[in-house]
Coordinates of C-alpha atoms in Angstrom, one line a residue:
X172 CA -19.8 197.7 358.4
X173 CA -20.7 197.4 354.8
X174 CA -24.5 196.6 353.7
X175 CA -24.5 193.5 351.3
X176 CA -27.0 192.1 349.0
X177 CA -28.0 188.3 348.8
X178 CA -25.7 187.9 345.7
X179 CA -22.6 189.2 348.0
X180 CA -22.6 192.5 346.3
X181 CA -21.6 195.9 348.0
X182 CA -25.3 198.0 347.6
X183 CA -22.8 201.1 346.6
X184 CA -21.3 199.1 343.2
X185 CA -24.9 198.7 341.3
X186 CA -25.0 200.4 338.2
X187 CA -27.5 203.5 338.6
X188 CA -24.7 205.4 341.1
X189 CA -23.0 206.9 338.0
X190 CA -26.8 208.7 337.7
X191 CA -27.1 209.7 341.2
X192 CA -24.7 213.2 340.6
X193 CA -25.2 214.0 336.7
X194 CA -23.9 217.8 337.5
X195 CA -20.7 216.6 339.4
X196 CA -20.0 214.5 336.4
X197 CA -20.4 217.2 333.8
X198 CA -17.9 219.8 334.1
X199 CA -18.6 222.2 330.9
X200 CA -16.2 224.3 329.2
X201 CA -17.4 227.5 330.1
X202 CA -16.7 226.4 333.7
X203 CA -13.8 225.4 332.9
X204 CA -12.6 228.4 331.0
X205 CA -14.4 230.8 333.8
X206 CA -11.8 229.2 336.5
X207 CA -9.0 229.9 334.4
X208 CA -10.0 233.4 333.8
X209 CA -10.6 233.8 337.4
X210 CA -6.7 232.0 338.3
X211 CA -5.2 234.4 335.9
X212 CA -7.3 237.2 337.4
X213 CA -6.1 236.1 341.1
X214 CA -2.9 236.0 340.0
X215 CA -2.5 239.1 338.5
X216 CA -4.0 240.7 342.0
X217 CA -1.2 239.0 343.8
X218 CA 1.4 240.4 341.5
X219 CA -0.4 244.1 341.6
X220 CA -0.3 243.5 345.5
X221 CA 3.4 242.1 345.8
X222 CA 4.2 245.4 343.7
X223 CA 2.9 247.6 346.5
X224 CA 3.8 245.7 349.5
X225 CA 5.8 246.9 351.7
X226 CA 6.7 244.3 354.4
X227 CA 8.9 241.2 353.5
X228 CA 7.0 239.3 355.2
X229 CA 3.9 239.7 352.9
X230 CA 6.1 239.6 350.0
X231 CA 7.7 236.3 350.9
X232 CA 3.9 234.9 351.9
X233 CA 2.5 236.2 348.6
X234 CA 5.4 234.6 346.9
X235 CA 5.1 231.3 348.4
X236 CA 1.8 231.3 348.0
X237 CA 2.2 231.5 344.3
X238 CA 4.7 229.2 343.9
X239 CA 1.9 226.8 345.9
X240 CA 0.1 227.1 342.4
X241 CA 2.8 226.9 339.9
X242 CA 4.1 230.9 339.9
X243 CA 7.5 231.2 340.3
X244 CA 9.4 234.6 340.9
X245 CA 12.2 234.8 338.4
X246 CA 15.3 236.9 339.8
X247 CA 17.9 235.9 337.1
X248 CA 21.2 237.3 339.2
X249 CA 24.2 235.6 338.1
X250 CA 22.7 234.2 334.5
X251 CA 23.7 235.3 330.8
X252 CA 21.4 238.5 329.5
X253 CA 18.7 237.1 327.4
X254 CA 16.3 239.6 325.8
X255 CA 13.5 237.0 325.0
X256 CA 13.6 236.5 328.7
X257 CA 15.1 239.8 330.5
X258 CA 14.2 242.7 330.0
X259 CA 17.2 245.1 330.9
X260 CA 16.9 248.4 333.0
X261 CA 20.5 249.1 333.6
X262 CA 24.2 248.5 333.0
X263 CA 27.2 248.6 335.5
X264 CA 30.3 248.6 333.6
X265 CA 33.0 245.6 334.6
X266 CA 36.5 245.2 333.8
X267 CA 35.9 241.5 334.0
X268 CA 35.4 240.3 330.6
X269 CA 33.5 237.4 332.2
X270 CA 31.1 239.1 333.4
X271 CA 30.0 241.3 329.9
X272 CA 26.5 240.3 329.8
X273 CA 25.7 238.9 333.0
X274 CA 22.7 239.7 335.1
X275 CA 24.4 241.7 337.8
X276 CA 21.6 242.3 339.7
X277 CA 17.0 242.6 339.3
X278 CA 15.5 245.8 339.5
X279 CA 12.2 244.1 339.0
X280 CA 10.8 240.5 340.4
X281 CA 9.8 238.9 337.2
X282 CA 7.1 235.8 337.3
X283 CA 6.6 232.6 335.1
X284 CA 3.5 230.4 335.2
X285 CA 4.4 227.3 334.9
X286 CA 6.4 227.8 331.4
X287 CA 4.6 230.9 330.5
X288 CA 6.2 234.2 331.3
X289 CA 3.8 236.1 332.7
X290 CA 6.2 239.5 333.4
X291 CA 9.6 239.4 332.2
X292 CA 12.3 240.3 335.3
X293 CA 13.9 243.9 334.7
X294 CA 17.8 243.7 335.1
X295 CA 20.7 245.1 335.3
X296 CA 23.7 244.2 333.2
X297 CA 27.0 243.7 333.5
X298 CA 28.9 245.7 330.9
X299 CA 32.4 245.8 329.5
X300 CA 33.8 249.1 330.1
X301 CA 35.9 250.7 327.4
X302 CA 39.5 251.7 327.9

């Protein structure tokens, strides 16, 4: 039940409850800027941890978990070669000139936060073979 003054007014709406939690209003930037440091930090433990795991399982919970916060695994199989994106580790020659250029396969999980590439995937690409 909801305490009321005489006027009618709800006791929580007078004006001094802005003042009542000055520090939970006031967010500075060096707090804001030491909880990104300490997100990228995180993050880059994950990625150092999903590099040495060992167990799927983990794998698929660490990548999940990321992808919770924005952090998506990029495994480009299938797409066209780019070398602002891709970083190549390989080649596998094709007859098919279709496929010249073509991710055939990643070596190397890469990750994006949000639309920032954080590591670029390492591929291997499909390669015309010579006659």
């Amino acid at each position: 039940m909801a305490w009321f003054r005489k006027d009618g007014t709800d006791r929580g709406s007078v004006a001094s409850d802005t003042d009542v939690h000055p520090l939970q209003q006031q967010v500075g930037a060096t707090d804001l800027e030491r909880a990104l440091a300490d997100r990228q930090a995180l993050i880059q433990m994950c990625l150092y941890a999903l590099d040495r795991a060992r167990s799927g399982g983990v794998v698929e919970r660490l990548e999940e978990g990321l992808a919770a916060i924005g952090v998506q695994a990029l495994r480009p199989d299938g797409e066209r070669f780019d070398p602002a994106r891709h970083e190549a580790g390989g080649a596998v020659p094709t007859e098919d000139p279709a496929l010249d250029g073509v991710v055939a396969e990643t070596e190397v999980t890469g990750f994006a936060d949000h639309d920032r590439l954080l590591r670029a995937p390492i591929v291997i690409v499909y390669a015309k073979k010579n006659p």
